[in-house]
Short mmCIF file of C-alpha atoms in Angstrom, two decimals:
data_model
loop_
_atom_site.label_atom_id
_atom_site.label_comp_id
_atom_site.label_asym_id
_atom_site.label_seq_id
_atom_site.Cartn_x
_atom_site.Cartn_y
_atom_site.Cartn_z
CA UNK A 1 7.56 25.29 -5.69
CA UNK A 2 6.37 21.99 -4.17
CA UNK A 3 8.44 18.84 -3.80
CA UNK A 4 6.98 15.33 -3.55
CA UNK A 5 8.47 11.92 -2.91
CA UNK A 6 7.30 9.65 -5.73
CA UNK A 7 7.56 6.21 -7.28
CA UNK A 8 9.16 3.22 -5.65
CA UNK A 9 9.93 4.93 -2.35
CA UNK A 10 6.25 5.61 -1.67
CA UNK A 11 5.17 2.21 -2.97
CA UNK A 12 7.69 0.31 -0.87
CA UNK A 13 6.81 2.28 2.27
CA UNK A 14 3.19 1.27 1.82
CA UNK A 15 4.23 -2.35 1.31
CA UNK A 16 6.47 -2.31 4.35
CA UNK A 17 9.54 -3.01 2.25
CA UNK A 18 12.98 -1.40 2.64
CA UNK A 19 13.31 1.86 0.74
CA UNK A 20 16.61 2.26 -1.09
CA UNK A 21 16.05 5.07 -3.61
CA UNK A 22 14.32 8.37 -2.95
CA UNK A 23 13.10 10.06 -6.13
CA UNK A 24 11.29 13.37 -6.08
CA UNK A 25 9.19 15.42 -8.47
CA UNK A 26 9.26 19.21 -8.32
CA UNK A 27 6.08 21.08 -9.25
CA UNK A 28 5.92 24.77 -10.11
CA UNK A 29 9.62 25.34 -10.78
CA UNK A 30 11.99 25.99 -13.66
CA UNK A 31 15.53 24.69 -14.16
CA UNK A 32 16.85 28.12 -13.19
CA UNK A 33 14.95 27.94 -9.91
CA UNK A 34 16.70 24.71 -8.98
CA UNK A 35 20.10 25.87 -10.20
CA UNK A 36 19.76 28.96 -8.03
CA UNK A 37 19.22 26.68 -5.02
CA UNK A 38 22.38 24.72 -5.75
CA UNK A 39 20.87 21.67 -7.43
CA UNK A 40 23.19 19.94 -9.93
CA UNK A 41 21.77 19.06 -13.37
CA UNK A 42 22.22 15.47 -14.61
CA UNK A 43 19.36 14.84 -17.04
CA UNK A 44 20.03 14.84 -20.78
CA UNK A 45 16.57 14.15 -22.19
CA UNK A 46 14.61 16.01 -19.51
CA UNK A 47 15.43 18.18 -16.47
CA UNK A 48 16.70 16.02 -13.60
CA UNK A 49 18.75 17.46 -10.77
CA UNK A 50 20.62 16.20 -7.72
CA UNK A 51 19.86 17.77 -4.35
CA UNK A 52 22.87 19.83 -3.16
CA UNK A 53 23.03 18.05 0.21
CA UNK A 54 21.37 14.62 -0.07
CA UNK A 55 22.29 13.87 -3.70
CA UNK A 56 18.78 12.49 -4.26
CA UNK A 57 17.19 12.88 -7.68
CA UNK A 58 14.69 15.67 -8.23
CA UNK A 59 12.92 15.85 -11.60
CA UNK A 60 10.77 18.70 -12.81
CA UNK A 61 7.15 17.70 -13.30
CA UNK A 62 6.68 16.85 -16.94
CA UNK A 63 4.39 15.37 -19.55
CA UNK A 64 5.40 13.23 -22.50
CA UNK A 65 3.98 12.69 -25.94
CA UNK A 66 4.64 9.82 -28.32
CA UNK A 67 6.40 10.92 -31.52
CA UNK A 68 7.88 7.68 -32.89
CA UNK A 69 8.46 3.98 -32.35
CA UNK A 70 10.43 2.51 -29.49
CA UNK A 71 11.14 4.01 -26.11
CA UNK A 72 13.19 6.92 -27.51
CA UNK A 73 10.25 8.26 -29.51
CA UNK A 74 8.94 10.79 -26.98
CA UNK A 75 8.66 14.55 -26.71
CA UNK A 76 8.87 15.85 -23.15
CA UNK A 77 7.44 19.07 -21.76
CA UNK A 78 8.58 20.36 -18.38
CA UNK A 79 7.43 23.77 -17.14
CA UNK A 80 5.89 25.29 -13.99
CA UNK A 81 2.34 24.78 -15.29
CA UNK A 82 2.57 20.96 -15.23
CA UNK A 83 0.58 19.61 -12.29
CA UNK A 84 1.46 16.73 -10.01
CA UNK A 85 -1.46 14.72 -11.41
CA UNK A 86 -0.21 15.26 -14.97
CA UNK A 87 3.25 14.06 -14.00
CA UNK A 88 1.89 10.97 -12.25
CA UNK A 89 -0.28 10.17 -15.29
CA UNK A 90 2.79 9.39 -17.42
CA UNK A 91 3.98 6.64 -15.06
CA UNK A 92 3.63 2.98 -15.89
CA UNK A 93 1.72 1.35 -13.04
CA UNK A 94 -0.76 2.73 -10.52
CA UNK A 95 1.36 1.46 -7.62
CA UNK A 96 4.20 3.65 -8.92
CA UNK A 97 1.97 6.72 -9.37
CA UNK A 98 1.55 7.76 -5.75
CA UNK A 99 3.16 10.92 -4.33
CA UNK A 100 3.89 12.00 -0.77
CA UNK A 101 4.41 15.60 0.33
CA UNK A 102 6.79 16.83 3.01
CA UNK A 103 4.12 16.33 5.70
CA UNK A 104 3.46 12.72 4.73
CA UNK A 105 0.15 13.35 2.97
CA UNK A 106 -0.43 11.09 -0.04
CA UNK A 107 -1.70 12.04 -3.49
CA UNK A 108 -3.13 9.00 -5.27
CA UNK A 109 -5.15 10.08 -8.32
CA UNK A 110 -4.97 6.69 -10.06
CA UNK A 111 -5.92 4.41 -7.14
CA UNK A 112 -2.48 2.95 -6.57
CA UNK A 113 -3.21 2.28 -2.90
CA UNK A 114 -6.28 0.31 -3.90
CA UNK A 115 -4.15 -1.83 -6.21
CA UNK A 116 -1.50 -2.33 -3.53
CA UNK A 117 -4.23 -3.63 -1.25
CA UNK A 118 -5.63 -5.84 -4.03
CA UNK A 119 -2.12 -6.97 -5.07
CA UNK A 120 -2.62 -5.94 -8.70
CA UNK A 121 -0.16 -4.57 -11.27
CA UNK A 122 -2.33 -2.23 -13.35
CA UNK A 123 -1.42 0.40 -15.95
CA UNK A 124 -2.15 4.05 -15.21
CA UNK A 125 -3.56 5.09 -18.58
CA UNK A 126 -3.89 4.01 -22.21
CA UNK A 127 -0.58 5.82 -22.82
CA UNK A 128 1.04 2.72 -21.33
CA UNK A 129 1.17 1.25 -24.85
CA UNK A 130 3.50 4.01 -26.04
CA UNK A 131 6.60 2.67 -24.29
CA UNK A 132 7.61 -0.96 -25.02
CA UNK A 133 10.02 -1.02 -22.06
CA UNK A 134 6.92 -1.15 -19.88
CA UNK A 135 6.30 -4.73 -21.00
CA UNK A 136 9.64 -5.69 -19.49
CA UNK A 137 9.07 -3.56 -16.41
CA UNK A 138 5.72 -5.15 -15.65
CA UNK A 139 7.29 -8.59 -15.99
CA UNK A 140 10.13 -7.51 -13.70
CA UNK A 141 7.74 -6.14 -11.09
CA UNK A 142 5.85 -9.43 -11.31
CA UNK A 143 9.10 -11.22 -10.44
CA UNK A 144 9.62 -8.90 -7.47
CA UNK A 145 6.10 -8.89 -6.07
CA UNK A 146 4.75 -12.34 -6.98
CA UNK A 147 5.75 -13.65 -3.53
CA UNK A 148 3.39 -11.01 -2.08
CA UNK A 149 0.54 -12.25 -4.25
CA UNK A 150 0.67 -9.62 -7.02
CA UNK A 151 -0.69 -10.49 -10.45
CA UNK A 152 -1.03 -8.52 -13.69
CA UNK A 153 -4.48 -6.98 -14.28
CA UNK A 154 -6.35 -8.55 -17.17
CA UNK A 155 -6.72 -5.23 -18.96
CA UNK A 156 -2.99 -4.52 -18.57
CA UNK A 157 -2.10 -7.93 -19.98
CA UNK A 158 -4.43 -7.23 -22.91
CA UNK A 159 -2.57 -3.98 -23.62
CA UNK A 160 0.77 -5.76 -23.46
CA UNK A 161 -0.46 -8.39 -25.90
CA UNK A 162 -1.59 -5.61 -28.22
CA UNK A 163 1.85 -3.98 -28.01
CA UNK A 164 3.47 -7.24 -29.05
CA UNK A 165 1.04 -7.66 -31.96
CA UNK A 166 1.69 -4.07 -33.05
CA UNK A 167 5.43 -4.70 -33.19
CA UNK A 168 6.37 -2.22 -30.46
CA UNK A 169 8.45 -4.82 -28.62
CA UNK A 170 10.49 -5.39 -31.81
CA UNK A 171 12.01 -1.94 -31.35
CA UNK A 172 13.52 -2.56 -27.91
CA UNK A 173 17.29 -2.12 -27.99
CA UNK A 174 19.41 -5.03 -26.68
CA UNK A 175 20.94 -3.01 -23.86
CA UNK A 176 17.54 -2.21 -22.38
CA UNK A 177 16.29 -5.78 -22.69
CA UNK A 178 19.41 -7.01 -20.93
CA UNK A 179 19.19 -4.37 -18.18
CA UNK A 180 15.61 -5.29 -17.30
CA UNK A 181 16.29 -9.01 -17.56
CA UNK A 182 19.31 -8.79 -15.31
CA UNK A 183 17.26 -6.98 -12.67
CA UNK A 184 14.47 -9.53 -12.94
CA UNK A 185 16.90 -12.42 -12.43
CA UNK A 186 17.89 -10.88 -9.10
CA UNK A 187 14.30 -10.76 -7.85
CA UNK A 188 12.60 -13.19 -5.47
CA UNK A 189 10.56 -15.10 -8.09
CA UNK A 190 12.18 -14.79 -11.54
CA UNK A 191 9.80 -17.36 -13.01
CA UNK A 192 7.08 -14.70 -12.97
CA UNK A 193 9.18 -12.58 -15.35
CA UNK A 194 9.28 -15.44 -17.86
CA UNK A 195 5.61 -16.32 -17.41
CA UNK A 196 4.38 -12.76 -17.91
CA UNK A 197 6.50 -12.32 -21.03
CA UNK A 198 5.23 -15.61 -22.38
CA UNK A 199 1.58 -14.78 -21.66
CA UNK A 200 1.77 -11.49 -23.53
CA UNK A 201 3.77 -12.99 -26.42
CA UNK A 202 6.97 -11.06 -25.80
CA UNK A 203 9.00 -14.13 -24.83
CA UNK A 204 8.78 -15.50 -28.37
CA UNK A 205 9.97 -12.14 -29.72
CA UNK A 206 12.75 -11.34 -27.25
CA UNK A 207 13.78 -14.82 -26.08
CA UNK A 208 12.73 -17.35 -28.73
CA UNK A 209 15.28 -19.80 -27.34
CA UNK A 210 13.41 -19.86 -24.02
CA UNK A 211 9.96 -19.89 -25.56
CA UNK A 212 10.92 -22.99 -27.53
CA UNK A 213 11.35 -24.97 -24.31
CA UNK A 214 7.65 -24.96 -23.52
CA UNK A 215 5.83 -28.10 -24.54
CA UNK A 216 9.04 -30.12 -24.83
CA UNK A 217 8.65 -33.28 -22.69
CA UNK A 218 11.23 -34.79 -20.35
CA UNK A 219 11.37 -38.22 -18.73
CA UNK A 220 8.82 -38.22 -15.93
CA UNK A 221 10.93 -40.42 -13.63
CA UNK A 222 13.59 -37.69 -13.51
CA UNK A 223 11.34 -34.69 -14.15
CA UNK A 224 7.86 -35.18 -12.66
CA UNK A 225 6.95 -31.72 -13.99
CA UNK A 226 7.62 -33.15 -17.51
CA UNK A 227 7.43 -29.85 -19.44
CA UNK A 228 10.88 -28.34 -19.98
CA UNK A 229 9.50 -24.81 -19.77
CA UNK A 230 8.00 -25.56 -16.37
CA UNK A 231 11.36 -27.01 -15.32
CA UNK A 232 13.04 -23.76 -16.38
CA UNK A 233 10.68 -21.76 -14.18
CA UNK A 234 11.32 -24.04 -11.21
CA UNK A 235 15.09 -23.81 -11.69
CA UNK A 236 14.93 -20.02 -11.78
CA UNK A 237 13.05 -19.89 -8.49
CA UNK A 238 15.35 -22.47 -6.93
CA UNK A 239 18.32 -20.29 -7.93
CA UNK A 240 16.67 -17.29 -6.28
CA UNK A 241 16.30 -19.27 -3.06
CA UNK A 242 19.84 -20.68 -3.13
CA UNK A 243 21.56 -17.41 -4.09
CA UNK A 244 19.15 -14.55 -3.30
CA UNK A 245 19.71 -11.46 -5.43
CA UNK A 246 22.48 -13.08 -7.49
CA UNK A 247 21.53 -12.34 -11.09
CA UNK A 248 24.65 -14.12 -12.40
CA UNK A 249 23.47 -17.40 -10.90
CA UNK A 250 20.00 -16.60 -12.24
CA UNK A 251 21.32 -16.05 -15.75
CA UNK A 252 23.21 -19.35 -15.70
CA UNK A 253 20.01 -21.06 -14.56
CA UNK A 254 18.05 -19.32 -17.31
CA UNK A 255 20.19 -20.74 -20.14
CA UNK A 256 21.28 -24.12 -18.78
CA UNK A 257 18.85 -26.31 -20.78
CA UNK A 258 18.39 -24.50 -24.11
CA UNK A 259 19.56 -27.58 -25.98
CA UNK A 260 16.46 -29.54 -24.97
CA UNK A 261 14.40 -27.51 -27.43
CA UNK A 262 16.62 -28.91 -30.21
CA UNK A 263 16.31 -32.60 -29.31
CA UNK A 264 15.07 -34.52 -32.38
CA UNK A 265 11.41 -35.48 -32.02
CA UNK A 266 12.14 -39.18 -32.41
CA UNK A 267 14.44 -39.08 -29.35
CA UNK A 268 11.95 -37.47 -26.96
CA UNK A 269 11.52 -37.53 -24.02
CA UNK A 270 15.24 -38.42 -23.82
CA UNK A 271 17.69 -35.54 -24.18
CA UNK A 272 21.09 -37.16 -24.67
CA UNK A 273 23.64 -34.53 -25.64
CA UNK A 274 21.36 -31.59 -24.86
CA UNK A 275 24.18 -29.75 -23.12
CA UNK A 276 26.16 -29.60 -26.38
CA UNK A 277 23.11 -28.72 -28.45
CA UNK A 278 22.62 -25.78 -26.11
CA UNK A 279 25.79 -23.96 -27.18
CA UNK A 280 24.39 -22.52 -30.42
CA UNK A 281 21.17 -21.02 -29.01
CA UNK A 282 23.05 -19.80 -25.92
CA UNK A 283 25.65 -18.00 -28.01
CA UNK A 284 22.96 -16.53 -30.25
CA UNK A 285 21.09 -15.12 -27.26
CA UNK A 286 24.12 -13.62 -25.51
CA UNK A 287 25.34 -12.05 -28.75
CA UNK A 288 21.93 -10.61 -29.60
CA UNK A 289 21.47 -9.05 -26.16
CA UNK A 290 25.12 -7.99 -25.82
CA UNK A 291 25.42 -9.87 -22.55
CA UNK A 292 28.60 -9.12 -20.53
CA UNK A 293 31.47 -11.53 -21.13
CA UNK A 294 31.53 -12.99 -17.60
CA UNK A 295 27.81 -13.79 -17.72
CA UNK A 296 28.12 -15.40 -21.13
CA UNK A 297 31.19 -17.43 -20.15
CA UNK A 298 29.77 -18.83 -16.92
CA UNK A 299 26.38 -19.54 -18.49
CA UNK A 300 28.14 -21.60 -21.17
CA UNK A 301 30.12 -23.52 -18.53
CA UNK A 302 26.91 -24.36 -16.68
CA UNK A 303 25.30 -25.44 -19.96
CA UNK A 304 28.34 -27.59 -20.77
CA UNK A 305 29.08 -29.12 -17.38
CA UNK A 306 25.90 -29.24 -15.26
CA UNK A 307 25.46 -32.97 -15.84
CA UNK A 308 29.06 -33.56 -14.76
CA UNK A 309 28.34 -31.63 -11.56
CA UNK A 310 25.40 -33.92 -10.86
CA UNK A 311 27.69 -36.94 -11.44
CA UNK A 312 30.55 -35.46 -9.42
CA UNK A 313 31.11 -38.56 -7.27
CA UNK A 314 31.40 -40.71 -10.40
CA UNK A 315 33.91 -38.50 -12.22
CA UNK A 316 37.54 -39.42 -12.56
CA UNK A 317 39.85 -37.07 -10.62
CA UNK A 318 41.36 -35.88 -13.91
CA UNK A 319 37.88 -34.97 -15.17
CA UNK A 320 37.20 -33.01 -11.99
CA UNK A 321 40.44 -31.09 -12.50
CA UNK A 322 39.47 -30.42 -16.11
CA UNK A 323 36.13 -29.06 -14.85
CA UNK A 324 37.99 -26.68 -12.54
CA UNK A 325 40.25 -25.59 -15.40
CA UNK A 326 37.27 -24.70 -17.57
CA UNK A 327 35.90 -22.54 -14.77
CA UNK A 328 39.33 -21.11 -13.85
CA UNK A 329 38.20 -22.17 -10.39
CA UNK A 330 41.66 -22.69 -8.89
CA UNK A 331 42.40 -19.00 -9.28
CA UNK A 332 38.81 -17.78 -8.90
CA UNK A 333 36.84 -19.90 -6.42
CA UNK A 334 33.87 -17.54 -6.64
CA UNK A 335 33.24 -18.85 -10.16
CA UNK A 336 32.89 -22.36 -8.78
CA UNK A 337 30.37 -21.03 -6.25
CA UNK A 338 28.25 -19.52 -9.04
CA UNK A 339 28.50 -22.72 -11.07
CA UNK A 340 27.51 -24.94 -8.15
CA UNK A 341 24.58 -22.72 -7.16
CA UNK A 342 23.19 -22.94 -10.69
CA UNK A 343 23.71 -26.72 -10.79
CA UNK A 344 22.06 -27.17 -7.42
CA UNK A 345 19.13 -25.09 -8.70
CA UNK A 346 18.86 -27.41 -11.70
CA UNK A 347 18.76 -30.45 -9.43
CA UNK A 348 16.20 -28.91 -7.08
CA UNK A 349 14.10 -27.29 -9.81
CA UNK A 350 11.97 -30.38 -10.23
CA UNK A 351 8.51 -31.20 -8.94
CA UNK A 352 8.84 -32.83 -5.53
CA UNK A 353 12.59 -32.27 -5.34
CA UNK A 354 12.64 -28.65 -4.18
CA UNK A 355 14.38 -29.52 -0.88
CA UNK A 356 16.75 -32.24 -2.08
CA UNK A 357 20.27 -32.23 -0.67
CA UNK A 358 23.13 -31.55 -3.08
CA UNK A 359 26.27 -33.06 -1.51
CA UNK A 360 28.07 -32.74 -4.86
CA UNK A 361 28.60 -29.05 -4.10
CA UNK A 362 30.54 -29.66 -0.88
CA UNK A 363 32.57 -32.41 -2.51
CA UNK A 364 33.59 -30.22 -5.46
CA UNK A 365 34.48 -27.32 -3.17
CA UNK A 366 36.68 -29.61 -1.10
CA UNK A 367 38.23 -31.02 -4.27
CA UNK A 368 39.02 -27.53 -5.49
CA UNK A 369 40.61 -26.66 -2.15
CA UNK A 370 42.72 -29.82 -2.24
CA UNK A 371 43.89 -29.12 -5.78
CA UNK A 372 44.59 -25.46 -5.05
CA UNK A 373 46.74 -26.42 -2.07
CA UNK A 374 49.31 -27.97 -4.40
CA UNK A 375 52.19 -25.49 -4.67
CA UNK A 376 54.88 -25.09 -7.29
CA UNK A 377 57.41 -24.48 -4.56
CA UNK A 378 57.54 -28.18 -3.72
CA UNK A 379 58.63 -29.09 -7.23
CA UNK A 380 61.06 -26.21 -7.62
CA UNK A 381 62.75 -27.48 -4.45
CA UNK A 382 62.97 -30.89 -6.10
CA UNK A 383 64.91 -29.31 -8.95
CA UNK A 384 62.18 -29.24 -11.59
CA UNK A 385 61.82 -26.32 -13.99
CA UNK A 386 59.74 -25.10 -16.93
CA UNK A 387 56.96 -27.36 -18.25
CA UNK A 388 58.00 -30.13 -15.89
CA UNK A 389 56.66 -28.10 -12.96
CA UNK A 390 53.25 -27.80 -14.62
CA UNK A 391 53.07 -31.52 -15.33
CA UNK A 392 54.10 -32.40 -11.78
CA UNK A 393 51.54 -30.00 -10.32
CA UNK A 394 48.78 -31.47 -12.48
CA UNK A 395 49.66 -35.00 -11.37
CA UNK A 396 49.76 -33.93 -7.72
CA UNK A 397 46.40 -32.21 -8.01
CA UNK A 398 44.83 -35.30 -9.56
CA UNK A 399 46.32 -37.36 -6.74
CA UNK A 400 44.92 -34.97 -4.12
CA UNK A 401 41.44 -35.17 -5.66
CA UNK A 402 41.72 -38.96 -5.83
CA UNK A 403 42.55 -39.10 -2.13
CA UNK A 404 39.52 -36.97 -1.33
CA UNK A 405 37.30 -39.11 -3.55
CA UNK A 406 38.38 -42.19 -1.61
CA UNK A 407 37.14 -40.52 1.58
CA UNK A 408 33.74 -39.94 -0.01
CA UNK A 409 33.27 -43.49 -1.30
#
């Protein structure tokens, strides 16, 4: 029985990146062999075990054969005759198909180290086309490694385009699309995820609401990049810089301008009311992908209120308080932080404006703090009760925000 470190752990070591997960493949063993050594079984579709001491995953070497559409349509074979090279052959990208033995020696039958050096995301074998999830994974890896100069190999992109034409991507289940998207939005350059999906044609299939933004013009004096799709990409990357690893901020950034694709042609390049037009496509997307409630709710608030955030200094104190109420920000200040990060990304996601200041964020945080400092105790002491307390608190909060606004003007 031989055990090898495989996948992301080996890849990230070679790239000099932090290693978080250690996955292993076991060659020349049976499930009974591992059970006898105290390994705990966890795999349902194929034999995966947890090491009795480290808890790290150990999977028996296996092969897989396509038996149907989608990513569930596979037949797995795991037995002691499967070689390390056979196991590595079923992996998606060459950079993920490198193994390391206990002495540190590397096995690299598919030239993954060459592609790491060349900064290329390349498929291992023609079997790549059998699993549509790989389209999403390649796009996600592009989002992670684009800052290092990685690009998708031409032949891999051609295979992905073929998969889209063959309808394989149509069979992806919502949960898997969401899981990969969420991970991509937490990467360093999420725009690469969108670009790769668009280039292979999968964006129009999986995210038609996003694909529709490309080619839609905006006013050049406000958006020098003009194209709304390009603006989306810039906002995503700005969000990744402002809130690194925060996929919730990334998701809000992703959906903030969907309404611009629905602006009547005779109104272009103006987009008056685009925030309200964005509700329908936003709700359609989150329902289709079964997006978690908190993500859907905050994304809709950013869609609805991002222009108000930009105009924060011009808003009436009562409007500011209403904004906080919609976010439930008085009770949950972290929601305001997510909202403001996404709005700042929108403001900075424009050509030539990447480093603009966003003083609106500090002002709105201070306004929230001032409003939250108003306590019911004061009005109970004055003898008020019931609804009268709520009305008095609202008036006091508006007054507190007004006082702060005076300081900022």
